[in-house]
CSV table of C-alpha atoms and ligand atoms in Angstrom, one decimal:
chain,number,residue,atom,x,y,z
A,1,MET,CA,-14.4,-20.8,-12.2
A,2,ALA,CA,-17.0,-23.2,-13.6
A,3,THR,CA,-19.5,-20.5,-14.3
A,4,ARG,CA,-17.3,-18.1,-16.1
A,5,LYS,CA,-18.0,-17.6,-19.9
A,6,PRO,CA,-15.5,-19.1,-22.2
A,7,ALA,CA,-12.5,-16.7,-22.6
A,8,ALA,CA,-12.7,-14.4,-25.6
A,9,LYS,CA,-9.9,-14.8,-28.2
A,10,PRO,CA,-7.1,-12.5,-27.1
A,11,ASN,CA,-6.1,-9.7,-29.5
A,12,VAL,CA,-2.6,-9.4,-28.0
A,13,SER,CA,0.6,-11.4,-28.0
A,14,ALA,CA,1.4,-14.1,-25.5
A,15,ASP,CA,4.1,-11.8,-24.0
A,16,GLU,CA,1.6,-8.9,-23.6
A,17,LEU,CA,-0.9,-11.3,-22.0
A,18,LYS,CA,1.8,-12.5,-19.5
A,19,GLN,CA,2.7,-8.9,-18.8
A,20,PHE,CA,-1.0,-8.1,-18.0
A,21,TYR,CA,-1.0,-11.1,-15.6
A,22,ARG,CA,2.1,-9.8,-13.9
A,23,ASP,CA,0.9,-6.2,-13.6
A,24,MET,CA,-2.5,-7.1,-12.2
A,25,LEU,CA,-1.0,-9.6,-9.8
A,26,LEU,CA,1.5,-7.0,-8.6
A,27,ILE,CA,-1.4,-4.7,-7.7
A,28,ARG,CA,-3.4,-7.4,-6.0
A,29,ARG,CA,-0.5,-8.8,-3.9
A,30,PHE,CA,0.7,-5.3,-3.1
A,31,GLU,CA,-2.8,-4.3,-1.8
A,32,GLU,CA,-3.1,-7.5,0.2
A,33,LYS,CA,0.2,-6.7,1.9
A,34,ALA,CA,-0.9,-3.1,2.5
A,35,GLY,CA,-4.1,-4.5,4.2
A,36,GLN,CA,-1.9,-6.6,6.4
A,37,LEU,CA,0.4,-3.8,7.4
A,38,TYR,CA,-2.6,-1.6,8.1
A,39,GLY,CA,-3.9,-4.4,10.4
A,40,MET,CA,-0.6,-4.5,12.2
A,41,GLY,CA,-0.9,-0.7,12.9
A,42,LEU,CA,2.0,0.2,10.5
A,43,ILE,CA,-0.2,2.3,8.2
A,44,GLY,CA,-2.1,5.2,9.7
A,45,GLY,CA,-4.9,7.3,8.3
A,46,PHE,CA,-7.0,6.3,5.4
A,47,CYS,CA,-6.2,3.4,3.1
A,48,HIS,CA,-8.5,2.5,0.2
A,49,LEU,CA,-7.7,-0.7,-1.6
A,50,TYR,CA,-8.1,-1.4,-5.3
A,51,ILE,CA,-8.5,-5.2,-5.1
A,52,GLY,CA,-10.9,-6.3,-7.8
A,53,GLN,CA,-10.4,-3.3,-10.1
A,54,GLU,CA,-6.9,-4.2,-11.4
A,55,ALA,CA,-8.0,-4.8,-15.1
A,56,VAL,CA,-9.1,-1.2,-15.4
A,57,VAL,CA,-5.8,0.6,-14.9
A,58,VAL,CA,-3.7,-2.2,-16.4
A,59,GLY,CA,-5.7,-2.2,-19.6
A,60,LEU,CA,-5.7,1.6,-19.9
A,61,GLU,CA,-2.0,1.9,-19.1
A,62,SER,CA,-1.4,-0.5,-22.1
A,63,ALA,CA,-3.0,2.1,-24.3
A,64,ALA,CA,-0.8,5.0,-23.0
A,65,GLU,CA,2.4,6.2,-24.4
A,66,GLU,CA,5.4,7.8,-22.8
A,67,GLY,CA,4.5,11.4,-21.7
A,68,ASP,CA,0.8,10.7,-21.3
A,69,LYS,CA,-0.5,11.8,-17.9
A,70,ARG,CA,-2.7,10.3,-15.2
A,71,ILE,CA,-4.6,11.7,-12.2
A,72,THR,CA,-6.9,9.8,-9.9
A,73,THR,CA,-8.7,9.7,-6.5
A,74,TYR,CA,-7.7,8.3,-3.1
A,75,ARG,CA,-8.0,4.7,-4.5
A,76,ASP,CA,-4.7,5.2,-6.1
A,77,HIS,CA,-2.1,2.5,-5.3
A,78,GLY,CA,-2.9,0.5,-8.4
A,79,HIS,CA,-2.6,3.5,-10.7
A,80,MET,CA,0.9,4.2,-9.3
A,81,LEU,CA,2.1,0.7,-9.7
A,82,ALA,CA,0.6,0.4,-13.2
A,83,CYS,CA,2.4,3.5,-14.5
A,84,GLY,CA,5.7,2.2,-13.3
A,85,MET,CA,6.2,3.9,-9.9
A,86,ASN,CA,8.5,1.9,-7.6
A,87,PRO,CA,6.6,-0.4,-5.1
A,88,ASP,CA,9.2,0.3,-2.4
A,89,GLY,CA,8.5,4.1,-2.6
A,90,VAL,CA,4.7,3.6,-2.6
A,91,MET,CA,4.7,1.2,0.3
A,92,ALA,CA,7.1,3.4,2.3
A,93,GLU,CA,4.7,6.3,1.8
A,94,LEU,CA,1.9,4.2,3.2
A,95,THR,CA,3.9,3.6,6.3
A,96,GLY,CA,4.7,7.3,6.5
A,97,ARG,CA,8.5,6.9,6.1
A,98,GLU,CA,11.3,9.0,4.6
A,99,GLY,CA,11.7,6.6,1.6
A,100,GLY,CA,8.1,7.2,0.5
A,101,TYR,CA,7.2,9.2,-2.6
A,102,SER,CA,6.1,12.2,-0.5
A,103,LYS,CA,8.9,11.5,2.1
A,104,GLY,CA,6.2,10.1,4.4
A,105,LYS,CA,4.3,13.4,4.5
A,106,GLY,CA,1.4,12.4,2.2
A,107,GLY,CA,0.4,8.8,3.0
A,108,SER,CA,-2.0,6.7,0.9
A,109,MET,CA,-3.9,9.5,-0.8
A,110,HIS,CA,-1.1,12.0,-1.6
A,111,MET,CA,1.6,10.7,-3.8
A,112,PHE,CA,3.0,12.1,-7.0
A,113,SER,CA,5.7,11.3,-9.6
A,114,ARG,CA,6.7,13.9,-12.1
A,115,GLU,CA,8.9,11.3,-13.8
A,116,LYS,CA,6.0,9.0,-14.4
A,117,HIS,CA,3.5,11.8,-15.0
A,118,PHE,CA,1.4,10.7,-12.1
A,119,TYR,CA,-0.4,13.8,-10.6
A,120,GLY,CA,-2.0,12.1,-7.5
A,121,GLY,CA,-3.8,10.9,-5.4
A,122,HIS,CA,-6.7,13.3,-4.4
A,123,GLY,CA,-8.9,12.9,-1.3
A,124,ILE,CA,-11.7,15.3,-2.3
A,125,VAL,CA,-14.2,13.5,-4.3
A,126,GLY,CA,-14.6,15.0,-7.8
A,127,ALA,CA,-11.8,17.6,-7.3
A,128,ASN,CA,-9.3,15.8,-9.5
A,129,VAL,CA,-11.6,16.0,-12.5
A,130,PRO,CA,-11.1,19.7,-13.3
A,131,LEU,CA,-7.4,19.3,-12.4
A,132,GLY,CA,-7.2,16.5,-15.1
A,133,ALA,CA,-8.8,18.9,-17.6
A,134,GLY,CA,-6.2,21.5,-16.6
A,135,LEU,CA,-3.3,19.0,-17.3
A,136,ALA,CA,-4.9,18.4,-20.7
A,137,PHE,CA,-5.2,22.1,-21.3
A,138,ALA,CA,-1.5,22.5,-20.7
A,139,ASP,CA,-0.7,19.8,-23.3
A,140,LYS,CA,-3.1,21.3,-25.8
A,141,TYR,CA,-1.4,24.7,-25.3
A,142,LEU,CA,2.1,23.1,-25.7
A,143,GLU,CA,0.9,21.1,-28.8
A,144,ASN,CA,2.8,18.1,-27.5
A,145,GLY,CA,0.3,15.4,-28.5
A,146,ARG,CA,-0.1,14.1,-25.0
A,147,VAL,CA,-3.3,12.7,-23.5
A,148,THR,CA,-4.5,12.8,-19.8
A,149,PHE,CA,-6.3,9.9,-18.2
A,150,THR,CA,-8.6,11.4,-15.5
A,151,TYR,CA,-10.0,8.7,-13.3
A,152,PHE,CA,-13.0,9.1,-10.9
A,153,GLY,CA,-15.8,7.0,-9.4
A,154,ASP,CA,-19.5,6.4,-10.0
A,155,GLY,CA,-20.2,8.5,-6.9
A,156,ALA,CA,-18.0,11.4,-8.1
A,157,ALA,CA,-19.9,11.3,-11.4
A,158,ASN,CA,-22.8,13.0,-9.6
A,159,GLN,CA,-20.8,16.1,-8.7
A,160,GLY,CA,-21.5,19.4,-10.3
A,161,GLN,CA,-17.9,20.2,-11.1
A,162,VAL,CA,-17.7,17.2,-13.3
A,163,TYR,CA,-20.2,18.8,-15.7
A,164,GLU,CA,-18.5,22.2,-15.6
A,165,THR,CA,-15.4,20.3,-16.6
A,166,PHE,CA,-17.2,18.4,-19.4
A,167,ASN,CA,-18.4,21.7,-20.8
A,168,MET,CA,-14.9,23.4,-20.9
A,169,ALA,CA,-13.1,20.2,-22.0
A,170,ALA,CA,-15.6,19.9,-25.0
A,171,LEU,CA,-15.5,23.6,-25.8
A,172,TRP,CA,-11.7,23.6,-25.9
A,173,LYS,CA,-11.4,20.1,-27.4
A,174,LEU,CA,-9.0,19.1,-24.6
A,175,PRO,CA,-7.2,15.7,-25.0
A,176,VAL,CA,-8.6,14.2,-21.8
A,177,ILE,CA,-10.1,10.7,-21.3
A,178,PHE,CA,-12.6,10.8,-18.4
A,179,VAL,CA,-12.4,7.3,-16.9
A,180,ILE,CA,-15.4,6.6,-14.7
A,181,GLU,CA,-14.4,3.6,-12.6
A,182,ASN,CA,-17.9,2.3,-11.8
A,183,ASN,CA,-17.4,-0.1,-9.0
A,184,GLN,CA,-21.1,0.2,-8.3
A,185,TYR,CA,-20.7,1.7,-4.8
A,186,ALA,CA,-19.9,5.1,-3.4
A,187,MET,CA,-18.9,4.2,0.2
A,188,GLY,CA,-21.9,2.3,1.4
A,189,THR,CA,-24.3,3.6,-1.3
A,190,SER,CA,-25.1,1.5,-4.3
A,191,GLN,CA,-25.4,3.1,-7.7
A,192,LYS,CA,-29.1,2.2,-7.7
A,193,ARG,CA,-29.6,4.3,-4.6
A,194,SER,CA,-27.5,7.3,-5.7
A,195,THR,CA,-27.7,7.7,-9.4
A,196,SER,CA,-30.8,8.6,-11.5
A,197,THR,CA,-29.8,6.8,-14.7
A,198,GLU,CA,-27.9,3.5,-15.1
A,199,ASP,CA,-25.7,4.6,-18.0
A,200,ILE,CA,-23.2,7.1,-16.7
A,201,TYR,CA,-21.3,7.1,-20.0
A,202,THR,CA,-24.1,8.9,-21.8
A,203,ARG,CA,-23.8,11.9,-19.6
A,204,GLY,CA,-21.3,13.6,-21.9
A,205,ALA,CA,-23.9,13.7,-24.7
A,206,PRO,CA,-25.3,17.2,-23.9
A,207,PHE,CA,-21.7,18.5,-24.3
A,208,GLY,CA,-21.0,16.5,-27.4
A,209,ILE,CA,-18.6,14.1,-25.7
A,210,PRO,CA,-18.7,10.5,-26.9
A,211,GLY,CA,-18.9,7.8,-24.3
A,212,GLU,CA,-18.6,4.1,-24.1
A,213,LEU,CA,-19.5,1.4,-21.6
A,214,VAL,CA,-16.6,-1.1,-21.0
A,215,ASP,CA,-16.3,-4.4,-19.2
A,216,GLY,CA,-13.7,-3.4,-16.6
A,217,MET,CA,-13.1,-7.0,-15.5
A,218,ASP,CA,-11.8,-7.9,-18.9
A,219,VAL,CA,-8.3,-6.3,-19.5
A,220,LEU,CA,-8.5,-6.9,-23.2
A,221,ALA,CA,-11.8,-5.0,-23.6
A,222,VAL,CA,-10.4,-2.2,-21.5
A,223,LYS,CA,-7.2,-2.0,-23.7
A,224,GLU,CA,-9.3,-1.9,-26.8
A,225,ALA,CA,-11.6,0.9,-25.6
A,226,GLY,CA,-8.5,2.7,-24.2
A,227,GLU,CA,-6.8,2.7,-27.6
A,228,LYS,CA,-9.9,4.0,-29.3
A,229,ALA,CA,-10.2,6.8,-26.8
A,230,VAL,CA,-6.5,7.7,-27.0
A,231,ALA,CA,-6.7,7.8,-30.8
A,232,HIS,CA,-9.7,10.2,-30.6
A,233,CYS,CA,-7.9,12.5,-28.3
A,234,ARG,CA,-4.6,12.5,-30.3
A,235,GLU,CA,-6.5,13.3,-33.5
A,236,GLY,CA,-7.6,16.5,-31.8
A,237,LYS,CA,-11.2,15.6,-31.5
A,238,GLY,CA,-11.5,16.5,-27.8
A,239,PRO,CA,-12.5,14.6,-24.7
A,240,TYR,CA,-13.8,11.0,-24.5
A,241,ILE,CA,-15.7,9.2,-21.7
A,242,LEU,CA,-15.1,5.6,-20.7
A,243,GLU,CA,-17.5,4.2,-18.1
A,244,VAL,CA,-15.6,1.1,-17.0
A,245,LYS,CA,-17.8,-1.3,-15.1
A,246,THR,CA,-15.8,-2.9,-12.3
A,247,TYR,CA,-16.2,-4.1,-8.7
A,248,ARG,CA,-14.2,-3.7,-5.5
A,249,TYR,CA,-13.9,-6.8,-3.4
A,250,ARG,CA,-12.8,-5.0,-0.2
A,251,GLY,CA,-14.7,-2.4,1.8
A,252,HIS,CA,-14.6,1.3,0.8
A,253,SER,CA,-11.6,1.8,3.1
A,254,MET,CA,-10.0,-0.3,5.7
A,255,SER,CA,-12.5,0.9,8.3
A,256,ASP,CA,-15.6,-0.2,6.3
A,257,PRO,CA,-17.6,-3.1,7.8
A,258,ALA,CA,-19.4,-3.5,4.4
A,259,LYS,CA,-22.8,-4.2,5.8
A,260,TYR,CA,-24.5,-2.7,2.7
A,261,ARG,CA,-24.0,-5.8,0.5
A,262,THR,CA,-23.9,-9.6,1.0
A,263,ARG,CA,-20.9,-11.8,1.1
A,264,GLU,CA,-22.6,-13.8,-1.6
A,265,GLU,CA,-22.6,-10.8,-4.0
A,266,VAL,CA,-18.8,-10.3,-3.5
A,267,GLN,CA,-18.1,-14.1,-3.9
A,268,LYS,CA,-20.1,-14.3,-7.1
A,269,MET,CA,-18.0,-11.5,-8.7
A,270,ARG,CA,-14.8,-13.2,-7.6
A,271,ASP,CA,-15.9,-16.6,-8.9
A,272,GLU,CA,-17.4,-15.4,-12.2
A,273,LYS,CA,-15.7,-12.2,-13.2
A,274,ASP,CA,-12.3,-11.9,-11.7
A,275,GLY,CA,-9.9,-10.0,-14.0
A,276,ILE,CA,-6.8,-11.9,-13.1
A,277,GLU,CA,-8.4,-15.3,-13.3
A,278,HIS,CA,-9.6,-14.3,-16.8
A,279,VAL,CA,-6.1,-13.7,-18.0
A,280,ARG,CA,-4.8,-16.9,-16.3
A,281,ASP,CA,-7.5,-18.9,-18.2
A,282,LEU,CA,-6.4,-17.3,-21.5
A,283,LEU,CA,-2.8,-18.1,-20.8
A,284,ILE,CA,-3.4,-21.7,-19.9
A,285,SER,CA,-6.2,-22.5,-22.4
A,286,GLY,CA,-4.2,-20.8,-25.2
A,287,LYS,CA,-1.1,-22.8,-24.2
A,288,HIS,CA,0.8,-19.5,-23.8
A,289,ALA,CA,2.0,-20.5,-20.4
A,290,THR,CA,2.2,-23.6,-18.2
A,291,GLU,CA,1.1,-23.8,-14.5
A,292,ASP,CA,4.9,-23.7,-13.7
A,293,ASP,CA,5.4,-20.5,-15.7
A,294,LEU,CA,2.6,-18.8,-13.7
A,295,LYS,CA,4.0,-20.1,-10.4
A,296,ALA,CA,7.3,-18.5,-11.3
A,297,ILE,CA,5.5,-15.2,-12.0
A,298,ASP,CA,3.6,-15.5,-8.7
A,299,LYS,CA,6.9,-16.0,-6.9
A,300,GLU,CA,8.5,-13.0,-8.7
A,301,ILE,CA,5.6,-10.8,-7.6
A,302,LYS,CA,5.6,-12.1,-4.0
A,303,ASP,CA,9.3,-11.2,-3.7
A,304,ILE,CA,8.8,-7.7,-5.1
A,305,VAL,CA,6.0,-7.1,-2.6
A,306,ASN,CA,7.8,-8.6,0.4
A,307,GLN,CA,10.8,-6.5,-0.4
A,308,SER,CA,8.6,-3.3,-0.6
A,309,ALA,CA,7.2,-4.2,2.9
A,310,GLU,CA,10.7,-4.7,4.3
A,311,PHE,CA,11.7,-1.3,2.8
A,312,ALA,CA,8.6,0.4,4.2
A,313,LYS,CA,9.3,-1.0,7.7
A,314,GLU,CA,13.0,-0.2,7.7
A,315,SER,CA,12.9,3.3,6.2
A,316,PRO,CA,13.2,5.9,9.0
A,317,GLU,CA,10.5,8.3,10.0
A,318,PRO,CA,11.0,11.7,8.3
A,319,GLU,CA,12.9,14.5,10.2
A,320,ALA,CA,10.7,17.3,11.6
A,321,SER,CA,12.6,19.7,9.3
A,322,GLU,CA,10.8,18.0,6.3
A,323,LEU,CA,7.7,20.0,7.3
A,324,TRP,CA,9.3,22.9,5.5
A,325,THR,CA,10.2,21.3,2.2
A,326,ASP,CA,8.1,20.6,-0.9
A,327,ILE,CA,5.8,23.5,-0.2
A,328,TYR,CA,6.5,25.3,-3.5
A,329,ALA,CA,6.8,23.6,-6.9
A,330,ASP,CA,10.5,24.4,-7.3
A,331,ASP,CA,11.3,24.1,-3.6
A,332,ILE,CA,12.0,27.8,-3.1
A,333,PRO,CA,14.0,28.1,0.2
A,334,GLN,CA,11.9,29.5,3.1
A,335,GLY,CA,11.5,33.3,2.9
A,336,ALA,CA,13.1,33.6,-0.6
A,337,ALA,CA,9.8,34.4,-2.3
A,338,MET,CA,9.0,37.1,0.1
A,339,GLU,CA,12.5,38.6,-0.2
A,340,GLU,CA,12.0,38.8,-4.0
A,341,ASP,CA,8.6,40.6,-3.5
A,342,ALA,CA,10.1,43.1,-1.1
B,1,TPP,C1,-16.3,16.4,-1.6
B,1,TPP,C2,-16.3,15.1,-0.8
B,1,TPP,N1,-17.4,14.7,-0.3
B,1,TPP,C3,-17.5,13.5,0.4
B,1,TPP,C4,-16.3,12.8,0.7
B,1,TPP,C5,-16.3,11.5,1.4
B,1,TPP,N2,-16.2,10.4,0.5
B,1,TPP,C6,-15.0,9.8,0.3
B,1,TPP,S1,-15.0,8.6,-0.9
B,1,TPP,C7,-16.7,8.9,-1.1
B,1,TPP,C8,-17.4,8.0,-2.1
B,1,TPP,C9,-17.0,8.2,-3.5
B,1,TPP,O1,-17.4,7.0,-4.3
B,1,TPP,P1,-16.9,6.8,-5.8
B,1,TPP,O2,-16.8,8.1,-6.5
B,1,TPP,O3,-17.9,5.8,-6.4
B,1,TPP,O4,-15.5,6.2,-5.7
B,1,TPP,P2,-15.0,4.8,-5.1
B,1,TPP,O5,-14.7,5.1,-3.6
B,1,TPP,O6,-16.1,3.8,-5.3
B,1,TPP,O7,-13.7,4.5,-5.8
B,1,TPP,C10,-17.2,9.9,-0.3
B,1,TPP,C11,-18.6,10.3,-0.3
B,1,TPP,C12,-15.1,13.4,0.1
B,1,TPP,N3,-13.9,12.7,0.3
B,1,TPP,N4,-15.1,14.5,-0.6
B,2,MG,MG1,-17.6,3.8,-6.7
């Protein structure tokens, strides 16, 4: 960590800082474990890890209040853990088991929690952006003061539907924060090769949507920007864009050999910018925690993650009859809707 800039003075309490450390570490260890289970053949299908990007979602969740909503892409495990979903249920969904959030029918990209206001998990690049504006439309209509965090990537930011959404969201002053998680790659394509301008956060300007560039490896900077964006939305001023600069350490998905960048590039980010090490430095240098305190947190997290993996292995496969459940929002029994129509 010798090359890292001196840590900025934290604008949070020691307890909050420790909570950030815990929350980011949970995501990292959970994802490492998911990677192991994938390697053992226990997770099938796609699996996109969030390792490296933890400070983004943890910082933004600290700016959210009960009832606020979130919707994201297929790189979604971190978002679920950060909003308080149970690691056992998330891991069991990854292994396709009955105890998973979608009863084993959705897998990595398709989990939801009404209780935590988490609206997925979406595999189609860009498609969750209009859905996020829709959630915000409902809140505006209900006048309930809630805000929706709509996360998408730098690659998705080049999609047409994003700009149709910006237009409607600005026109109707929807309480939606568009969070562009710019991890600098869209699969194997770097931002430089795919994107005409460097500053994606300025792309709301033609629609009158303010935007801000944020250091996504610094959880405190993310929290501060998040609070500003939330206040803007709650005051009824309409949407806000946060382009959060981050980096994914692993490949695009588990099947990516990552030949489009060098090992040195990844190592440099890990050594100089890691979001978890940043908070660790703040805790130790500010004397808010000792090495032993942090070791105790590490153990606590390791136990939670190991328990989730055990649960995910032991939970049974779903029954075939599960194919017929959760098709309609209120789980209408098969045939009932047609009988009503007849
Ligand atoms: C409409 C559509 N086109 C292509 C794909 C294939 N695809 C999956 S992820 C991805 C890259 C998206 O990159 P970005 O938006 O930067 O998100 P990141 O994976 O970096 O989080 C592509 C092209 C898809 N899932 N959906
Ligand atoms: Mg990307």
